[in-house]
Amino acid sequence: MSNKIILSGMQPSSHLTLGNYLGALKNWVSLQDDQDAQSLYMIADLHAVTQNYDPKVLANATREIAAAYIAGGVDPKRASIFVQSQIPAHSELMWLLSTMSQMGKLERMTQFKDKAGKNAERAGLGLFAYPVLMAADILVYRATHVPVGEDQKQHLELSREIASTFNTRYDAEFFPQPEPVIMGDATRVMSLQDGTKKMSKSDPSDKSRINLTDDADTIARKIKKAKTDAAPELPGDVAGLEGRPEIKNLYTIYAALKGVSMDTVFAEFAGKGNAALKGALTEVAVEHLSPITQRMADLMADPAGIDAILRDSSDTAAEIAEKTVVKAREIMGFWG
Ligand code: TYM
């Protein structure tokens, strides 16, 4: 067994965005060369049904996430890529863990508050219990490292607490503490229309994000229309970004896609106008994303091929998950 177990996932709730790519997927690929690690990447379809969704598109959206993982560079031979709902151990462990998850803590989750909106009374139990399922996703593999974007940090803290509660209550050193791995500069990519709001697959405005399915013309159009500010010159240092969230976001995206430091970006654009930044950003975005988009489209043209990859690649995950649940039941004193 490897010393490091890396686990992460994305919801097939809509097309993936540049935020998902830079905040998570790109980092998964860079972690994959670690020989000492076992990597597990799931498609979180059970999470995707906690909010309104279309049953007619769920299966294909699931394939599209798998295609994005592979096109983005996750190698199904080195990592296990699988669909959460296909491995019943996730749901079973969630039930066991729900007995040690406090409602008060779940109520404080920012994502629950955002998604439930004003009418939390009418929110579904699934949306409320979402972080417990996420803890189960992680703990069922006894994962040690969880590479995610900044917005998942609070859920990970809860997973750590649930793991400790289990270990303490049953006097067993069973679950390791999963470490959040929040890597790189673009841990929170912001909306192209509002630099204070996270770029999100669920934003009603498609102009707010770059989707991994967007073609070069669409990317160019969205960057051209991206919100900026009225200052005549672009800043050349961190202090100059103060109060300029949109520029900070475009700088961050540029640095992450180009693989350069913020200092290089400051040096490149200091004193120039917004058009220079938008032009250069379009070029690097298209250059970086086009091969991914193309490969995704090729994979999606053969759904049976993706299904075969998902089936072959999920065995390792299923085996580990089943063993953990059997052991957890034993520790908790169940018959059998
Ligand atoms: P999801 O589908 O919302 O997002 C998938 C990943 O993308 C990251 N991300 C971002 N990073 C930077 N900037 C952004 N604007 C941005 N938007 C999204 C997220 O942080 C995440 O890493 N609950 C999870 C899915 C999940 C999961 C898990 C993750 C279910 N079980 C177990 C890790 C471990 C979610 O909804 O991610």
Coordinates of C-alpha atoms and ligand atoms in Angstrom, one line a residue:
M1 CA 0.0 0.0 0.0
S2 CA 1.2 3.5 -0.8
N3 CA 2.1 5.9 2.0
K4 CA 0.0 8.7 0.4
I5 CA -3.5 8.2 -0.7
I6 CA -4.7 11.2 -2.8
L7 CA -8.5 11.6 -3.3
S8 CA -10.5 14.3 -4.9
G9 CA -13.6 14.8 -7.0
M10 CA -15.8 17.2 -8.9
Q11 CA -19.6 17.3 -9.3
P12 CA -21.1 16.7 -12.7
S13 CA -23.5 19.5 -12.2
S14 CA -22.5 21.4 -15.3
H15 CA -19.5 22.0 -17.6
L16 CA -16.2 22.4 -15.8
T17 CA -14.8 25.8 -15.6
L18 CA -11.3 27.3 -15.6
G19 CA -11.7 27.6 -11.8
N20 CA -12.1 23.8 -11.5
Y21 CA -9.1 23.4 -13.8
L22 CA -6.7 25.7 -12.2
G23 CA -7.9 25.2 -8.6
A24 CA -7.9 21.4 -8.7
L25 CA -7.5 19.4 -11.9
K26 CA -4.1 20.9 -13.0
N27 CA -2.8 20.2 -9.5
W28 CA -4.0 16.6 -9.6
V29 CA -1.9 16.1 -12.7
S30 CA 1.2 17.5 -11.1
L31 CA 0.8 15.2 -8.1
Q32 CA 0.5 12.2 -10.3
D33 CA 4.2 11.7 -10.7
D34 CA 4.7 10.9 -7.1
Q35 CA 5.6 7.2 -7.1
D36 CA 4.7 6.9 -3.4
A37 CA 1.1 7.9 -3.9
Q38 CA -2.1 6.1 -4.9
S39 CA -4.4 8.6 -6.7
L40 CA -8.1 8.3 -6.7
Y41 CA -10.3 10.8 -8.6
M42 CA -14.0 10.4 -8.5
I43 CA -17.0 12.0 -10.2
A44 CA -19.3 13.2 -7.4
D45 CA -22.6 12.4 -8.9
L46 CA -24.3 11.7 -5.6
H47 CA -23.4 15.3 -4.6
A48 CA -24.8 16.6 -7.9
V49 CA -28.3 15.4 -7.2
T50 CA -28.5 17.4 -4.0
Q51 CA -29.8 20.4 -6.0
N52 CA -32.1 20.6 -9.0
Y53 CA -30.8 18.6 -11.9
D54 CA -31.9 17.0 -15.1
P55 CA -31.9 13.2 -14.9
K56 CA -31.7 13.0 -18.7
V57 CA -28.3 14.7 -18.8
L58 CA -26.7 13.3 -15.6
A59 CA -25.1 10.3 -17.1
N60 CA -23.6 12.3 -20.0
A61 CA -22.4 15.0 -17.6
T62 CA -20.7 12.3 -15.7
R63 CA -18.9 11.1 -18.8
E64 CA -17.9 14.7 -19.6
I65 CA -16.2 15.1 -16.2
A66 CA -14.3 11.8 -16.8
A67 CA -13.3 13.2 -20.3
A68 CA -12.1 16.4 -18.6
Y69 CA -10.0 14.5 -16.1
I70 CA -8.3 12.5 -18.9
A71 CA -8.0 15.4 -21.3
G72 CA -6.6 17.6 -18.5
G73 CA -3.9 15.0 -18.0
V74 CA -5.0 12.4 -15.4
D75 CA -3.8 9.1 -16.6
P76 CA -6.4 6.3 -15.9
K77 CA -3.5 3.8 -15.8
R78 CA -1.8 5.6 -12.9
A79 CA -4.9 6.9 -11.2
S80 CA -8.2 5.3 -10.5
I81 CA -11.0 7.4 -12.1
F82 CA -14.5 6.3 -10.9
V83 CA -18.1 7.3 -10.4
Q84 CA -19.1 7.8 -6.8
S85 CA -22.6 6.3 -7.1
Q86 CA -21.1 3.0 -8.4
I87 CA -19.3 2.4 -5.1
P88 CA -22.0 1.8 -2.4
A89 CA -19.4 1.9 0.3
H90 CA -19.5 5.8 0.1
S91 CA -23.2 5.9 1.0
E92 CA -22.9 3.3 3.7
L93 CA -19.9 5.0 5.4
M94 CA -21.8 8.3 5.2
W95 CA -24.6 6.8 7.3
L96 CA -22.2 5.5 9.9
L97 CA -20.4 8.9 10.0
S98 CA -23.7 10.8 10.2
T99 CA -24.1 9.4 13.7
M100 CA -21.1 11.4 14.7
S101 CA -21.7 14.6 12.7
Q102 CA -23.2 17.5 14.6
M103 CA -26.1 19.4 13.1
G104 CA -24.8 22.7 14.5
K105 CA -21.6 22.3 12.5
L106 CA -23.4 21.4 9.3
E107 CA -25.6 24.5 9.7
R108 CA -22.5 26.7 9.8
M109 CA -21.1 25.4 6.4
T110 CA -20.8 28.4 4.1
Q111 CA -21.7 26.4 1.1
F112 CA -24.9 25.1 2.7
K113 CA -25.9 28.7 3.6
D114 CA -25.2 29.9 0.1
K115 CA -27.0 27.0 -1.7
A116 CA -30.0 26.8 0.7
G117 CA -30.5 30.5 0.4
K118 CA -33.1 32.3 2.6
N119 CA -35.3 29.2 2.9
A120 CA -33.1 26.8 4.7
E121 CA -36.2 25.1 6.2
R122 CA -37.1 23.8 2.8
A123 CA -33.6 22.6 1.8
G124 CA -33.3 18.9 1.3
L125 CA -31.6 16.7 3.8
G126 CA -29.1 15.7 1.1
L127 CA -27.9 19.3 0.7
F128 CA -27.6 19.6 4.5
A129 CA -25.7 16.3 4.8
Y130 CA -23.5 17.0 1.8
P131 CA -20.3 17.5 3.8
V132 CA -20.8 14.2 5.6
L133 CA -20.9 12.4 2.3
M134 CA -17.8 14.3 1.3
A135 CA -16.1 13.1 4.6
A136 CA -17.2 9.6 3.7
D137 CA -15.7 10.0 0.2
I138 CA -12.4 10.9 1.7
L139 CA -12.4 8.5 4.7
V140 CA -13.6 5.5 2.8
Y141 CA -10.2 5.5 1.1
R142 CA -8.4 6.6 4.3
A143 CA -7.1 9.3 2.1
T144 CA -4.1 11.4 3.4
H145 CA -4.1 14.2 0.8
V146 CA -7.1 16.0 -0.7
P147 CA -6.2 18.4 -3.5
V148 CA -9.0 21.0 -3.9
G149 CA -9.6 24.7 -4.4
E150 CA -9.9 27.2 -1.5
D151 CA -13.7 26.9 -1.4
Q152 CA -13.6 23.3 -0.1
K153 CA -11.4 24.1 2.9
Q154 CA -14.3 24.3 5.4
H155 CA -15.6 20.9 4.3
L156 CA -12.2 19.4 4.7
E157 CA -11.9 20.7 8.2
L158 CA -15.2 19.0 9.0
S159 CA -13.9 15.8 7.5
R160 CA -10.9 16.0 9.8
E161 CA -13.2 16.5 12.8
I162 CA -15.4 13.6 11.9
A163 CA -12.3 11.4 11.5
S164 CA -11.1 12.4 15.0
T165 CA -14.5 11.8 16.5
F166 CA -14.7 8.3 15.1
N167 CA -11.2 7.5 16.4
T168 CA -11.9 8.9 19.8
R169 CA -15.3 7.4 20.2
Y170 CA -14.2 3.9 19.2
D171 CA -10.7 4.2 20.7
A172 CA -9.2 3.2 17.3
E173 CA -6.5 4.9 15.3
F174 CA -8.5 4.1 12.2
F175 CA -8.9 7.2 10.0
P176 CA -5.9 9.3 9.2
Q177 CA -6.3 13.1 9.2
P178 CA -6.8 14.1 5.6
E179 CA -4.6 17.0 4.6
P180 CA -6.1 19.7 2.3
V181 CA -3.7 20.3 -0.6
I182 CA -4.5 23.8 -1.8
M183 CA -1.8 24.4 -4.3
G184 CA -0.6 27.0 -6.8
D185 CA -1.6 30.7 -7.2
A186 CA -5.1 30.2 -8.6
T187 CA -6.7 28.6 -5.5
R188 CA -9.7 30.8 -5.9
V189 CA -10.4 31.9 -9.5
M190 CA -13.0 34.7 -9.6
S191 CA -15.9 35.5 -12.0
L192 CA -14.9 37.4 -15.2
Q193 CA -17.9 39.7 -14.4
D194 CA -17.3 40.4 -10.7
G195 CA -13.8 40.1 -9.2
T196 CA -15.3 39.6 -5.7
K197 CA -17.4 36.5 -6.6
K198 CA -16.0 33.0 -7.2
M199 CA -16.1 31.7 -10.8
S200 CA -18.7 29.0 -10.6
K201 CA -20.3 26.4 -12.9
S202 CA -23.7 27.4 -11.5
D203 CA -23.5 31.2 -12.1
P204 CA -26.5 32.1 -14.2
S205 CA -24.2 34.2 -16.5
D206 CA -22.1 32.2 -18.9
K207 CA -20.0 35.3 -19.5
S208 CA -18.8 35.0 -15.9
R209 CA -16.7 31.9 -16.6
I210 CA -14.6 30.1 -19.1
N211 CA -15.9 26.5 -19.6
L212 CA -13.5 23.7 -20.5
T213 CA -15.9 23.1 -23.5
D214 CA -15.6 26.7 -24.9
D215 CA -13.9 27.1 -28.3
A216 CA -11.2 29.6 -29.0
D217 CA -13.7 32.3 -30.3
T218 CA -15.8 32.0 -27.2
I219 CA -12.8 32.2 -24.9
A220 CA -11.6 35.3 -26.8
R221 CA -15.1 36.9 -26.6
K222 CA -15.4 36.3 -22.9
I223 CA -12.0 37.7 -22.1
K224 CA -12.7 40.7 -24.2
K225 CA -15.9 41.4 -22.3
A226 CA -14.4 40.6 -18.9
K227 CA -15.0 43.4 -16.4
T228 CA -12.0 45.6 -15.7
D229 CA -11.8 49.0 -14.1
A230 CA -11.3 52.6 -15.2
A231 CA -7.7 53.1 -14.0
P232 CA -5.6 54.0 -17.1
E233 CA -2.6 51.9 -16.2
L234 CA -2.0 48.3 -15.1
P235 CA -0.2 47.9 -11.8
G236 CA 3.4 46.8 -11.3
D237 CA 3.3 45.5 -7.8
V238 CA 1.1 43.9 -5.1
A239 CA 0.1 47.2 -3.6
G240 CA -1.2 48.3 -7.0
L241 CA -3.7 45.5 -7.0
E242 CA -5.4 46.9 -3.9
G243 CA -9.0 47.6 -4.7
R244 CA -8.7 46.2 -8.2
P245 CA -10.1 42.6 -7.8
E246 CA -10.8 42.1 -11.5
I247 CA -7.2 42.9 -12.5
K248 CA -5.9 40.8 -9.7
N249 CA -8.0 37.9 -11.0
L250 CA -6.9 38.3 -14.7
Y251 CA -3.2 38.5 -13.5
T252 CA -3.7 35.4 -11.4
I253 CA -5.2 33.5 -14.3
Y254 CA -2.5 34.6 -16.6
A255 CA 0.3 33.6 -14.2
A256 CA -1.3 30.2 -13.6
L257 CA -1.9 29.4 -17.2
K258 CA 1.5 30.6 -18.3
G259 CA 3.3 29.0 -15.4
V260 CA 5.1 32.2 -14.4
S261 CA 5.3 34.0 -11.1
M262 CA 3.2 37.1 -10.2
D263 CA 6.5 39.1 -10.3
T264 CA 6.9 38.2 -14.0
V265 CA 3.3 39.3 -14.7
F266 CA 3.9 42.6 -12.9
A267 CA 7.0 43.2 -14.9
E268 CA 5.2 42.4 -18.2
F269 CA 2.2 44.6 -17.8
A270 CA 3.2 47.5 -15.5
G271 CA 2.1 50.8 -17.0
K272 CA 0.3 49.2 -19.9
G273 CA -3.5 49.3 -20.6
N274 CA -6.2 46.7 -20.2
A275 CA -6.2 45.7 -23.8
A276 CA -2.6 44.5 -23.6
L277 CA -3.5 42.2 -20.7
K278 CA -6.6 40.9 -22.4
G279 CA -4.8 40.2 -25.6
A280 CA -2.0 38.3 -23.9
L281 CA -4.4 36.4 -21.7
T282 CA -6.5 35.3 -24.6
E283 CA -3.5 34.0 -26.4
V284 CA -2.2 32.0 -23.4
A285 CA -5.8 30.7 -22.5
V286 CA -6.4 29.5 -26.0
E287 CA -3.0 28.0 -26.4
H288 CA -3.3 26.1 -23.0
L289 CA -7.0 25.2 -23.2
S290 CA -7.6 24.3 -26.9
P291 CA -5.8 21.0 -26.8
I292 CA -7.8 20.0 -23.7
T293 CA -11.1 21.0 -25.3
Q294 CA -10.2 19.1 -28.4
R295 CA -9.2 16.0 -26.5
M296 CA -12.4 16.2 -24.5
A297 CA -14.5 16.4 -27.7
D298 CA -12.7 13.4 -29.1
L299 CA -13.3 11.4 -26.0
M300 CA -16.9 12.5 -25.8
A301 CA -17.4 11.3 -29.4
D302 CA -17.0 7.8 -28.1
P303 CA -19.1 7.5 -24.9
A304 CA -18.7 3.7 -24.9
G305 CA -14.9 4.3 -24.7
I306 CA -15.3 6.5 -21.7
D307 CA -17.6 4.0 -20.0
A308 CA -15.0 1.3 -20.5
I309 CA -12.3 3.5 -19.0
L310 CA -14.5 4.2 -16.0
R311 CA -15.3 0.5 -15.5
D312 CA -11.7 -0.7 -15.8
S313 CA -10.3 2.1 -13.7
S314 CA -12.7 1.8 -10.8
D315 CA -11.7 -1.6 -9.5
T316 CA -8.9 -0.4 -7.3
A317 CA -11.2 2.2 -5.6
A318 CA -14.0 -0.3 -5.1
E319 CA -11.7 -2.7 -3.4
I320 CA -10.2 -0.2 -0.9
A321 CA -13.6 1.3 -0.1
E322 CA -15.3 -2.0 0.6
K323 CA -12.5 -3.1 2.9
T324 CA -12.7 0.2 4.9
V325 CA -16.5 -0.1 5.4
V326 CA -16.2 -3.8 6.6
K327 CA -13.5 -2.7 9.1
A328 CA -15.5 0.4 10.2
R329 CA -18.6 -1.8 10.9
E330 CA -16.4 -4.2 12.9
I331 CA -14.9 -1.4 15.0
M332 CA -18.4 -0.1 15.6
G333 CA -19.5 -3.5 16.9
F334 CA -21.9 -4.6 14.3
W335 CA -22.9 -8.2 13.9
G336 CA -21.2 -10.1 11.1
Ligands
TYM1 P1 -16.9 21.3 -7.2 O1 -17.4 20.3 -8.2 O2 -17.6 22.5 -6.8 O3 -15.4 21.8 -7.7 C1 -14.4 20.9 -8.0 C2 -13.1 21.4 -7.6 O4 -12.8 22.7 -8.2 C3 -12.5 23.6 -7.2 N1 -13.0 24.9 -7.6 C4 -12.3 26.0 -7.7 N2 -11.0 26.3 -7.5 C5 -10.5 27.5 -7.7 N3 -11.3 28.6 -8.1 C6 -12.6 28.4 -8.4 N4 -13.4 29.4 -8.8 C7 -13.2 27.0 -8.2 N5 -14.4 26.5 -8.3 C8 -14.3 25.2 -7.9 C9 -13.1 23.1 -6.0 O5 -12.5 23.6 -4.8 C10 -12.9 21.6 -6.1 O6 -11.7 21.2 -5.7 N6 -17.7 19.0 -2.9 C11 -16.8 19.0 -4.0 C12 -16.7 17.7 -4.7 C13 -16.4 16.6 -3.8 C14 -15.1 16.3 -3.2 C15 -15.3 15.2 -2.5 C16 -13.9 17.0 -3.3 C17 -17.2 15.6 -3.4 N7 -16.5 14.8 -2.6 C18 -14.2 14.6 -1.7 C19 -12.8 16.4 -2.6 C20 -13.0 15.3 -1.8 C21 -17.3 20.0 -5.0 O7 -18.5 20.4 -5.1 O8 -16.5 20.5 -5.9

